[in-house]
PDB file of C-alpha atoms in Angstrom:
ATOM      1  CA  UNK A1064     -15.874   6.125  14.891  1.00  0.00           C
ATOM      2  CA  UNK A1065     -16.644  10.162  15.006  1.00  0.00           C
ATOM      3  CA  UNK A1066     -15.230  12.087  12.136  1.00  0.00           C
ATOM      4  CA  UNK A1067     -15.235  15.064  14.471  1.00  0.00           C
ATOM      5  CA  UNK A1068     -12.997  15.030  18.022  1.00  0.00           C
ATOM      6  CA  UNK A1069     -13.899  17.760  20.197  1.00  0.00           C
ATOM      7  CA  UNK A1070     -10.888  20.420  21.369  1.00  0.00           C
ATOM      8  CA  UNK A1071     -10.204  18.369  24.535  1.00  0.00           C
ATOM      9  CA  UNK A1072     -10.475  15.180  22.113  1.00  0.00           C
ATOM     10  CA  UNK A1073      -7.245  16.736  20.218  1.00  0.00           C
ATOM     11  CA  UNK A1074      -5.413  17.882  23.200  1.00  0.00           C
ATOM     12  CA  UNK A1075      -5.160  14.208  23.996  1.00  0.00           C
ATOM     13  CA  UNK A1076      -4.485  13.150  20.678  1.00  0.00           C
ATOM     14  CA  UNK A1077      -1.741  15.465  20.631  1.00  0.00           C
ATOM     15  CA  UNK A1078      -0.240  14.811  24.107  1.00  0.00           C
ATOM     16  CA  UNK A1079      -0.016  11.185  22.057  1.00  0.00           C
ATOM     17  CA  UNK A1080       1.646  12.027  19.109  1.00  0.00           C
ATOM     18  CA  UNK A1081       4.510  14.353  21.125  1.00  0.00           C
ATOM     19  CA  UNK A1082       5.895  10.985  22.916  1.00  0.00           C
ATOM     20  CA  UNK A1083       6.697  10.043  19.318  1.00  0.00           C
ATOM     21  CA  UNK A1084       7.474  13.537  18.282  1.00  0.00           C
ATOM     22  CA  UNK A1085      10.292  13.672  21.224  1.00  0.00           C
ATOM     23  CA  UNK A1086      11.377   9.981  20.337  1.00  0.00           C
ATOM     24  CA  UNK A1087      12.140  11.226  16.683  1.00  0.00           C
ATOM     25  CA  UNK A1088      14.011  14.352  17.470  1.00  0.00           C
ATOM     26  CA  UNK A1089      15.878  13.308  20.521  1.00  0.00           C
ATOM     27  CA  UNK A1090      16.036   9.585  22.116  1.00  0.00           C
ATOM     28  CA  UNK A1091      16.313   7.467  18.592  1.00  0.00           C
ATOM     29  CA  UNK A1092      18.812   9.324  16.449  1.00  0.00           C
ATOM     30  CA  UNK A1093      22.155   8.878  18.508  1.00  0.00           C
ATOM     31  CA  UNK A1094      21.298   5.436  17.969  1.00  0.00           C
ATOM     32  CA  UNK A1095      20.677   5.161  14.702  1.00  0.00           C
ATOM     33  CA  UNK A1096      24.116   4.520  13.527  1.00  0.00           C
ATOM     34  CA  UNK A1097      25.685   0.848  11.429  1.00  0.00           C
ATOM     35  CA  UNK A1098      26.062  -2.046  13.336  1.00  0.00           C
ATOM     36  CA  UNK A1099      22.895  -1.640  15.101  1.00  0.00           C
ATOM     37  CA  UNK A1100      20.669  -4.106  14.458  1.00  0.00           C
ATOM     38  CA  UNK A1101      16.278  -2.897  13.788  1.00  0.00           C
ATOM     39  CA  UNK A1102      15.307  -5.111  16.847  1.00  0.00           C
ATOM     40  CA  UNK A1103      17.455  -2.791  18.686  1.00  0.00           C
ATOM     41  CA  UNK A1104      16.203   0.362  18.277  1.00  0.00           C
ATOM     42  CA  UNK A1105      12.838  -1.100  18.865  1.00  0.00           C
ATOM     43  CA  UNK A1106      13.763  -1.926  22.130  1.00  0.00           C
ATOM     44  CA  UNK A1107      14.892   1.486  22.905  1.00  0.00           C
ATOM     45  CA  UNK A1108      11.643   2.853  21.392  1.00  0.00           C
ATOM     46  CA  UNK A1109       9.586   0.561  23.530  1.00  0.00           C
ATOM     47  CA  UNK A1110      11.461   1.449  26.675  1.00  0.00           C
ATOM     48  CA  UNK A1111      10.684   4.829  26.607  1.00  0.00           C
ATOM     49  CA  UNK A1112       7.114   5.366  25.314  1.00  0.00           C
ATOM     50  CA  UNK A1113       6.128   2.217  28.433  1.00  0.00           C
ATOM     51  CA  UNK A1114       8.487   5.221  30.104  1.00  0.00           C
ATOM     52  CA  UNK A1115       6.203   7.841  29.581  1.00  0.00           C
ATOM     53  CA  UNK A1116       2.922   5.954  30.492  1.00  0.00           C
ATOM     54  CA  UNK A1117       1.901   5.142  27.261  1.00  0.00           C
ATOM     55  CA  UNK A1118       1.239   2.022  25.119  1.00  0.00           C
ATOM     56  CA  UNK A1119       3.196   0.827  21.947  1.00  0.00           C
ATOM     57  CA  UNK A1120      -0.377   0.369  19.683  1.00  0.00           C
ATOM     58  CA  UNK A1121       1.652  -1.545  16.932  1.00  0.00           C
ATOM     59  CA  UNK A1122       1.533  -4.588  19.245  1.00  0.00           C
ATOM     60  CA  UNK A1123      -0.719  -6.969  18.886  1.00  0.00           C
ATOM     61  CA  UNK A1124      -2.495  -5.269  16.082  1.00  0.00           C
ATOM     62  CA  UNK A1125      -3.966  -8.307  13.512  1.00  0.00           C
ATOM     63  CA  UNK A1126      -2.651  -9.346  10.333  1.00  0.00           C
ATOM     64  CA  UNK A1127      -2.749 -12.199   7.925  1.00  0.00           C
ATOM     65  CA  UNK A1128      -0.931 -14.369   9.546  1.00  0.00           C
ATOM     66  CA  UNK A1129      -1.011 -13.295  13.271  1.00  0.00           C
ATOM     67  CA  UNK A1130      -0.420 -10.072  15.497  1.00  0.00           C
ATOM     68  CA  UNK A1131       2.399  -7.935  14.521  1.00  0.00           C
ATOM     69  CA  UNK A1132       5.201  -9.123  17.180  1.00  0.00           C
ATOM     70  CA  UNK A1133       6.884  -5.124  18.192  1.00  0.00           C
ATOM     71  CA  UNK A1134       5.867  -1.768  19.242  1.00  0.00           C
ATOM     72  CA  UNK A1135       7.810  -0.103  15.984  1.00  0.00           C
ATOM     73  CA  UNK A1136       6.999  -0.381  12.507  1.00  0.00           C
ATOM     74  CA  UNK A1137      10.840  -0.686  11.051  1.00  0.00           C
ATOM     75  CA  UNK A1138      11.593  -0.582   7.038  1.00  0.00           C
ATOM     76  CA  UNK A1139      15.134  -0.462   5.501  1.00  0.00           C
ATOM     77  CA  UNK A1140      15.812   0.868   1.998  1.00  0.00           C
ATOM     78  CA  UNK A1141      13.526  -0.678  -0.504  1.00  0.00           C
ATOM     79  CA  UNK A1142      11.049  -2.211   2.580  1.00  0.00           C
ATOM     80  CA  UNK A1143       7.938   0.570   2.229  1.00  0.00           C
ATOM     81  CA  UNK A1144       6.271  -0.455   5.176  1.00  0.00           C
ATOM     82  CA  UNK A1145       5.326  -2.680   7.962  1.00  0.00           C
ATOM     83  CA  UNK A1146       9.035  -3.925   8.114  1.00  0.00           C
ATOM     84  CA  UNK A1147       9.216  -6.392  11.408  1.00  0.00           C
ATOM     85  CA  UNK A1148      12.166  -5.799  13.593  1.00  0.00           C
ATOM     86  CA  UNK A1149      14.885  -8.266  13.649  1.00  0.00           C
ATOM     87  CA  UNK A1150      18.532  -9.267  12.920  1.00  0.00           C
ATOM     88  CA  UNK A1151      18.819  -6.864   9.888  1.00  0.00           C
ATOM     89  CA  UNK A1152      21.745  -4.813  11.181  1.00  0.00           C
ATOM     90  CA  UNK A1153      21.808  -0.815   9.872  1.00  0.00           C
ATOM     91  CA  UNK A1154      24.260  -0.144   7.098  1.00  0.00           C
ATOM     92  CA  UNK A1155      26.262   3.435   6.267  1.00  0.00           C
ATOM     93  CA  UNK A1156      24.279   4.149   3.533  1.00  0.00           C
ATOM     94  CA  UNK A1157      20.736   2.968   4.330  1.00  0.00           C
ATOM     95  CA  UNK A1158      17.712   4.669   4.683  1.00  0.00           C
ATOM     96  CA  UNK A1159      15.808   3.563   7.561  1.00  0.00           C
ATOM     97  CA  UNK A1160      11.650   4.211   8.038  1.00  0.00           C
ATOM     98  CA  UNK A1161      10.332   3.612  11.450  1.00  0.00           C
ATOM     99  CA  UNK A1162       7.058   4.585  11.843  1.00  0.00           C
ATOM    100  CA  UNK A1163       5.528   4.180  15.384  1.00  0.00           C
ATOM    101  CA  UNK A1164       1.976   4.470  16.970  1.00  0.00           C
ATOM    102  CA  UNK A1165       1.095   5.300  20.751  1.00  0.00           C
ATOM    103  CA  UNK A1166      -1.836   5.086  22.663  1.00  0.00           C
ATOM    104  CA  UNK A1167      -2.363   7.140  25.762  1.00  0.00           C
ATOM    105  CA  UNK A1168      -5.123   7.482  28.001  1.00  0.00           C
ATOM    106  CA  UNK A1169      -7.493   6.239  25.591  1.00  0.00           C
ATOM    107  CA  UNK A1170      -6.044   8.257  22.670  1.00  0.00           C
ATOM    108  CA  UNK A1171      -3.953   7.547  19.349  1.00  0.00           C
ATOM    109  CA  UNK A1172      -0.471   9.266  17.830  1.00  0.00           C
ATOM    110  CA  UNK A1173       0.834   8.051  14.384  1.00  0.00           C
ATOM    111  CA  UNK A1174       3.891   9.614  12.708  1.00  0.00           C
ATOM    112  CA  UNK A1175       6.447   8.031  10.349  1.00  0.00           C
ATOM    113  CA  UNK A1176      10.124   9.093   9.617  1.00  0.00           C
ATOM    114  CA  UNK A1177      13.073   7.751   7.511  1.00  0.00           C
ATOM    115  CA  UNK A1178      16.480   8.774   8.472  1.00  0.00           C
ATOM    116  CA  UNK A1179      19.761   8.772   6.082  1.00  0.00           C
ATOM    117  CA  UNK A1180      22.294   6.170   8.263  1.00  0.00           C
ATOM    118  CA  UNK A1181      25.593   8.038   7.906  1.00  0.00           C
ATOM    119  CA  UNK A1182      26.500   9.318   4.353  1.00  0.00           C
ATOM    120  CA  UNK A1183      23.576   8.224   1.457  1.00  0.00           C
ATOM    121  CA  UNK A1184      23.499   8.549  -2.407  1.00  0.00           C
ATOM    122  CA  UNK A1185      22.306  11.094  -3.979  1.00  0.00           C
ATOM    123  CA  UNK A1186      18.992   9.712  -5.628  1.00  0.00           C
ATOM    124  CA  UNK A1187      18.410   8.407  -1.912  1.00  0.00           C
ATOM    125  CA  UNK A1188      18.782  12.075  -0.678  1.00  0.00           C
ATOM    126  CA  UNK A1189      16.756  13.638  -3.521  1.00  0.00           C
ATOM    127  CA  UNK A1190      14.035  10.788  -1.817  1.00  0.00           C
ATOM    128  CA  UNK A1191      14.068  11.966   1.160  1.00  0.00           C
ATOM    129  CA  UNK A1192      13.768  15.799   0.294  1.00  0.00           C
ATOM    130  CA  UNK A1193      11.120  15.022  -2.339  1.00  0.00           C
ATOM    131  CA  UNK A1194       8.788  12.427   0.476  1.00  0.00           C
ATOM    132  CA  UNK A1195       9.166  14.850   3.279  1.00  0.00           C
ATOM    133  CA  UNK A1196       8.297  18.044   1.222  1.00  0.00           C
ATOM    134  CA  UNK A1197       5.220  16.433  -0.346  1.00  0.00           C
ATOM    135  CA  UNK A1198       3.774  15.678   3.048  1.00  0.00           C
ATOM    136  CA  UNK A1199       4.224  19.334   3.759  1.00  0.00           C
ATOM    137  CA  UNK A1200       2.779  20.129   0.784  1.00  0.00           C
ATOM    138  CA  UNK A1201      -0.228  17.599   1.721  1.00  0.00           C
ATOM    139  CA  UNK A1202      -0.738  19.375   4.420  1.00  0.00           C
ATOM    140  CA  UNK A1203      -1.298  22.780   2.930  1.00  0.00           C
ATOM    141  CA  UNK A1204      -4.191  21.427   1.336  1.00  0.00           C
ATOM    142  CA  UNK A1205      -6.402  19.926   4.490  1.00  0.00           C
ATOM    143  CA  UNK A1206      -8.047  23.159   4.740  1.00  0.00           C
ATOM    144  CA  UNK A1207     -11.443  23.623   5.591  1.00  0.00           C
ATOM    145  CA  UNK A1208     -13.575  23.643   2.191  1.00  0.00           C
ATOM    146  CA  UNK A1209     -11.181  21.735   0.305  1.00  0.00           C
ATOM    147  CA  UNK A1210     -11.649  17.685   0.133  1.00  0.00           C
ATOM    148  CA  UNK A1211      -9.377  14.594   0.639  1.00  0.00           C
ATOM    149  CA  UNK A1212      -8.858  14.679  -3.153  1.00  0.00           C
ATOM    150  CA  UNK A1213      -6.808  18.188  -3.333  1.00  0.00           C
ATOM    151  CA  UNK A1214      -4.542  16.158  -0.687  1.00  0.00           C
ATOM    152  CA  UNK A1215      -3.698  13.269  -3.060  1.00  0.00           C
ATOM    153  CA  UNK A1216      -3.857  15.274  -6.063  1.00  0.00           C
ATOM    154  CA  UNK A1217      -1.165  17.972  -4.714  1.00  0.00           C
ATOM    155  CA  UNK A1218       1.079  15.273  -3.352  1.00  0.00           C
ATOM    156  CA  UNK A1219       1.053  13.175  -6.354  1.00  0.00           C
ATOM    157  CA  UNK A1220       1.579  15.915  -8.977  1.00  0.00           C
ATOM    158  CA  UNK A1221       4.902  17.398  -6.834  1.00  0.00           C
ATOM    159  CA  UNK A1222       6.246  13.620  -6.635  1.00  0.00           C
ATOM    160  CA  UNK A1223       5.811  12.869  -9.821  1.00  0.00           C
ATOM    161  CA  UNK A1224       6.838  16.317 -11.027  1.00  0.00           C
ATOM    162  CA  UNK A1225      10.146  15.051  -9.181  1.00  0.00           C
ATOM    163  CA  UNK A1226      10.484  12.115 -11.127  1.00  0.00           C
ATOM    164  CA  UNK A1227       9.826   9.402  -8.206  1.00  0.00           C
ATOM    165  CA  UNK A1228       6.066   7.314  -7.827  1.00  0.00           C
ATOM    166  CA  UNK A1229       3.414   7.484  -4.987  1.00  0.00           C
ATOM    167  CA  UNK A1230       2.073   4.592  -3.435  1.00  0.00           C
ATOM    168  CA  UNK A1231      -1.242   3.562  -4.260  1.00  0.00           C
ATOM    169  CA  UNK A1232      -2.028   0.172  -2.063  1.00  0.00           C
ATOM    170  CA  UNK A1233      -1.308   2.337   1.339  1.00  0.00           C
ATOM    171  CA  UNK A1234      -2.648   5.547   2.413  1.00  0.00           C
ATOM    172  CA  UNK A1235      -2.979   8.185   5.037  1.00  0.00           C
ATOM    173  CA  UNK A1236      -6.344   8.236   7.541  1.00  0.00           C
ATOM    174  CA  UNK A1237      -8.723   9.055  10.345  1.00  0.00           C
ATOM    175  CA  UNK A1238      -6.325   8.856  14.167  1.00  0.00           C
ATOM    176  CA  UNK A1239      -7.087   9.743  17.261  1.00  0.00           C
ATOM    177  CA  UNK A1240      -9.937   7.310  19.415  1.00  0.00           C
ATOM    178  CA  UNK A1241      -8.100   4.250  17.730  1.00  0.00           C
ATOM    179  CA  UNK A1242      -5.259   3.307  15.247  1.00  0.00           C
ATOM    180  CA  UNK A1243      -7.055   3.517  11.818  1.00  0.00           C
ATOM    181  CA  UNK A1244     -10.209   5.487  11.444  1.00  0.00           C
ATOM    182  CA  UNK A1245     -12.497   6.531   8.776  1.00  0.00           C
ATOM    183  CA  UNK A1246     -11.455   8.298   5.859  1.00  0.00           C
ATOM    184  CA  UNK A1247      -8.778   7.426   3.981  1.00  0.00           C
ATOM    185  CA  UNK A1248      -6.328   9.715   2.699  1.00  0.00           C
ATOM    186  CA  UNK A1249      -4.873   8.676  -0.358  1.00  0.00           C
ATOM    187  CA  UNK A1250      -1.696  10.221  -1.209  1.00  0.00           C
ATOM    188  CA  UNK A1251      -2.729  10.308  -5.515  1.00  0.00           C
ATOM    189  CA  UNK A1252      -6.464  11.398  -7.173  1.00  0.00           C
ATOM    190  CA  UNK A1253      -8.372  14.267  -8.220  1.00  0.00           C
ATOM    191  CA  UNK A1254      -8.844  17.645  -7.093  1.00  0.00           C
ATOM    192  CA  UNK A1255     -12.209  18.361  -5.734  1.00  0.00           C
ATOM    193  CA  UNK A1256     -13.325  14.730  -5.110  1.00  0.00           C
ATOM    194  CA  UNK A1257     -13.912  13.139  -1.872  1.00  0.00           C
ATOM    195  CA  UNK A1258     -15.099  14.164   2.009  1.00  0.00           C
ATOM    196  CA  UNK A1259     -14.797  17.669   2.614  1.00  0.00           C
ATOM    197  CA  UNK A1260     -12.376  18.958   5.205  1.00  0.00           C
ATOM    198  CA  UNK A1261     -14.430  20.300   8.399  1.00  0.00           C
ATOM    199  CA  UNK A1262     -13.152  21.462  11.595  1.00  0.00           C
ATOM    200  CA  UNK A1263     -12.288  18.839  14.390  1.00  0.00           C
ATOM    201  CA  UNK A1264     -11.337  16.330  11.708  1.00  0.00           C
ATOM    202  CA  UNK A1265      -7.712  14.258  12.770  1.00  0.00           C
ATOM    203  CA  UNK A1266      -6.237  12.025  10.481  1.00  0.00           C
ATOM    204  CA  UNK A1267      -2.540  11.335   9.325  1.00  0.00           C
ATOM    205  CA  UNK A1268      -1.033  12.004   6.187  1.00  0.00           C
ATOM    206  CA  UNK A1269       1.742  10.041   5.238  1.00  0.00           C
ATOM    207  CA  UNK A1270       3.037   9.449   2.009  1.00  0.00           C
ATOM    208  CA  UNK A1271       5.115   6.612   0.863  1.00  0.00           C
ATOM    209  CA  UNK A1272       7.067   7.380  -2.262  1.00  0.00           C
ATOM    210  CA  UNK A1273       9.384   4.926  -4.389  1.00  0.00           C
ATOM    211  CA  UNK A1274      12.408   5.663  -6.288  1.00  0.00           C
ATOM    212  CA  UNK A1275      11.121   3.054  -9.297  1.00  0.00           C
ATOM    213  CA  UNK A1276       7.695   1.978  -9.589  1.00  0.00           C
ATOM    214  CA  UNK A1277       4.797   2.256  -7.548  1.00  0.00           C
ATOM    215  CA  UNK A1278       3.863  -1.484  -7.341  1.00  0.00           C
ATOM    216  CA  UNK A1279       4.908  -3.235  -3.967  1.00  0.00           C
ATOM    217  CA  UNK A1280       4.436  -6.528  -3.143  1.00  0.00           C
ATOM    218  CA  UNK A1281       4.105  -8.002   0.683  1.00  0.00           C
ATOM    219  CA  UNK A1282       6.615 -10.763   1.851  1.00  0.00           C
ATOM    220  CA  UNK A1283       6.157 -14.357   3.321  1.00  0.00           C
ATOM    221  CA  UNK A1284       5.838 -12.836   6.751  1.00  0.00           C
ATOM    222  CA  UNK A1285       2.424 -11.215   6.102  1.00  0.00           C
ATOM    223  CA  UNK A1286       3.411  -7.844   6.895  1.00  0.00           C
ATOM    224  CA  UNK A1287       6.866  -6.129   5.177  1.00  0.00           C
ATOM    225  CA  UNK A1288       5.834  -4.253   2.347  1.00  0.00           C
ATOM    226  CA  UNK A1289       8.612  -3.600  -0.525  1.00  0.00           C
ATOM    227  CA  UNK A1290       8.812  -2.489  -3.775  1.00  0.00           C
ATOM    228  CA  UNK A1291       8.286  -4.638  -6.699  1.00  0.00           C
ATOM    229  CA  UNK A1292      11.495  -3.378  -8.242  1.00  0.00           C
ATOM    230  CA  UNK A1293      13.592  -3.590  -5.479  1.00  0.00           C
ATOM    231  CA  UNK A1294      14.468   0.351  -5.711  1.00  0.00           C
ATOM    232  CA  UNK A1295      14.530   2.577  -2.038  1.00  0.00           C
ATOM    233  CA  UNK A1296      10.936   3.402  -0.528  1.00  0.00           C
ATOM    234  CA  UNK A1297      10.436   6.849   1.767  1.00  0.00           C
ATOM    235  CA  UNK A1298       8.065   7.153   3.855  1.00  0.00           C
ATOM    236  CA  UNK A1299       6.793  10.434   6.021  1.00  0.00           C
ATOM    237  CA  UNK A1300       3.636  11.038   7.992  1.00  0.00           C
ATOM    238  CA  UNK A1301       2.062  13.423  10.750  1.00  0.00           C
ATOM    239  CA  UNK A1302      -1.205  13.182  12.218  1.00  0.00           C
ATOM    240  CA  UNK A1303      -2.808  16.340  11.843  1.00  0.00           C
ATOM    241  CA  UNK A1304      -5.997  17.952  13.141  1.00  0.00           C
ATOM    242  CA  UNK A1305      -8.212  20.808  11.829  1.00  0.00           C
ATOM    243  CA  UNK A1306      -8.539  24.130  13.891  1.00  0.00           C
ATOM    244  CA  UNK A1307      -9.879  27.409  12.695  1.00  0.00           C
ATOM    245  CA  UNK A1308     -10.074  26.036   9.601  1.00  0.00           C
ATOM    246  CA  UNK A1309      -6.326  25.104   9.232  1.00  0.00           C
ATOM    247  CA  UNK A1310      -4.206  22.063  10.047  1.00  0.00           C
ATOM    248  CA  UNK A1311      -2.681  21.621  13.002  1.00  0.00           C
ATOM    249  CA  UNK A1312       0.352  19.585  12.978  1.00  0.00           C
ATOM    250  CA  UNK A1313      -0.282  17.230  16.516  1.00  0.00           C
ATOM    251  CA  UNK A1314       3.287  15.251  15.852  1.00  0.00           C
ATOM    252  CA  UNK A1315       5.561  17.572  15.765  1.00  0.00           C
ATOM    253  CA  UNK A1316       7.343  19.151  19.001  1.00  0.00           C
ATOM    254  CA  UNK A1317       5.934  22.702  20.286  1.00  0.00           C
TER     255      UNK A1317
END
């Protein structure tokens, strides 16, 4: 797959990533409530991306043991990733991650966001904060000239400066002309290592950070990743394009 989308490339991309953008800041949260179960709100989230002419790209994408079954990635408290919609119904207190992928016309939007249900703890707030900030702060750094390295190294140091982990067996990379493209962006390494940032590159960066430790394990299912310790998991992400020789954030609204 090209490491470089042309302008019209990312205006597609883009048109992509706002169906989840407006599903994140508008049609999901009234629903997002306890007593709501995850396979739920997937429905909803299905309904309106098939709504807007698009395709849920989760769907059918191959695992270990099969396709995943839903068009929304769903993970609740310590689930990291990849949590499978079900029965689990939302508690006051939780912290919920969905993260959601769209395909339309031929192109690819990935963003991830976890949302406090009701009132939350205060170490799960501090999460939050810290996850979302450190994707900001990721984001700084995809500057042409720089490399994938100054990402991982400026998220890591600010998460761990904050006293939480990053994790290291998932990671942020190439989006646009299908779900995961070439490179990975780790969210933890070295300054000045890795591909150098250019112009027209579009990848997502998305880090997942733990309360505990940054070990996870995967459950029975083949899919739900939690943490080994069993402590609360954030997770954040925006697919983001380079322009001008800045980022360009694709998945959030104009």
């Amino acid at each position: 797959m090209r490491l470089i989308k042309t302008l019209d490339e990312i205006k597609g991309i883009k048109k992509a990533n706002q169906i989840i953008a407006k599903i994140y800041e508008d049609i999901i949260p009234p629903y997002l409530k306890p007593g709501v179960t995850t396979r739920e709100i997937d429905r909803i989230i299905e309904e309106y991306i098939r709504k807007c002419g698009a395709r849920p790209a989760c769907i059918g994408v191959e695992g270990i043991y099969g396709p995943f079954p839903s068009a929304t990635c769903i993970s609740v408290n310590e689930e990291v990733v990849h949590g499978i919609p079900g029965d689990r119904v939302i508690k006051e207190g939780d912290i919920v991650s969905l993260d959601i992928v769209t395909e339309l016309d031929g192109f690819y939007g990935d963003s991830a966001k976890t949302f406090a249900i009701g009132e939350i703890d205060e170490e799960s707030k501090k999460l939050l904060e810290i996850t979302e900030k450190s994707r900001e702060i990721g984001i700084e750094k995809a500057v042409v000239g720089n490399r994938l390295g100054d990402i991982g190294h400026a998220i890591q140091h600010f998460v761990e400066k904050n006293d939480f982990s990053v994790v290291r067996d998932f990671a942020g990379h190439g989006v646009g002309l299908a779900l995961h493209e070439d490179p990975m962006v780790p969210n933890f390494g070295r300054a000045g290592r890795g591909l150098k940032i250019e112009n027209g590159m579009v990848f997502a960066i998305e880090p997942m950070v733990n309360v505990g430790t940054y070990k996870v394990a995967i459950l029975p299912d083949g899919w739900t990743v939690v943490t080994r310790d069993g402590k609360r998991s954030a997770h954040f992400e925006h697919s983001i394009a380079i322009v001008d020789g800045k980022a360009v954030v694709l998945s959030q609204l104009d």
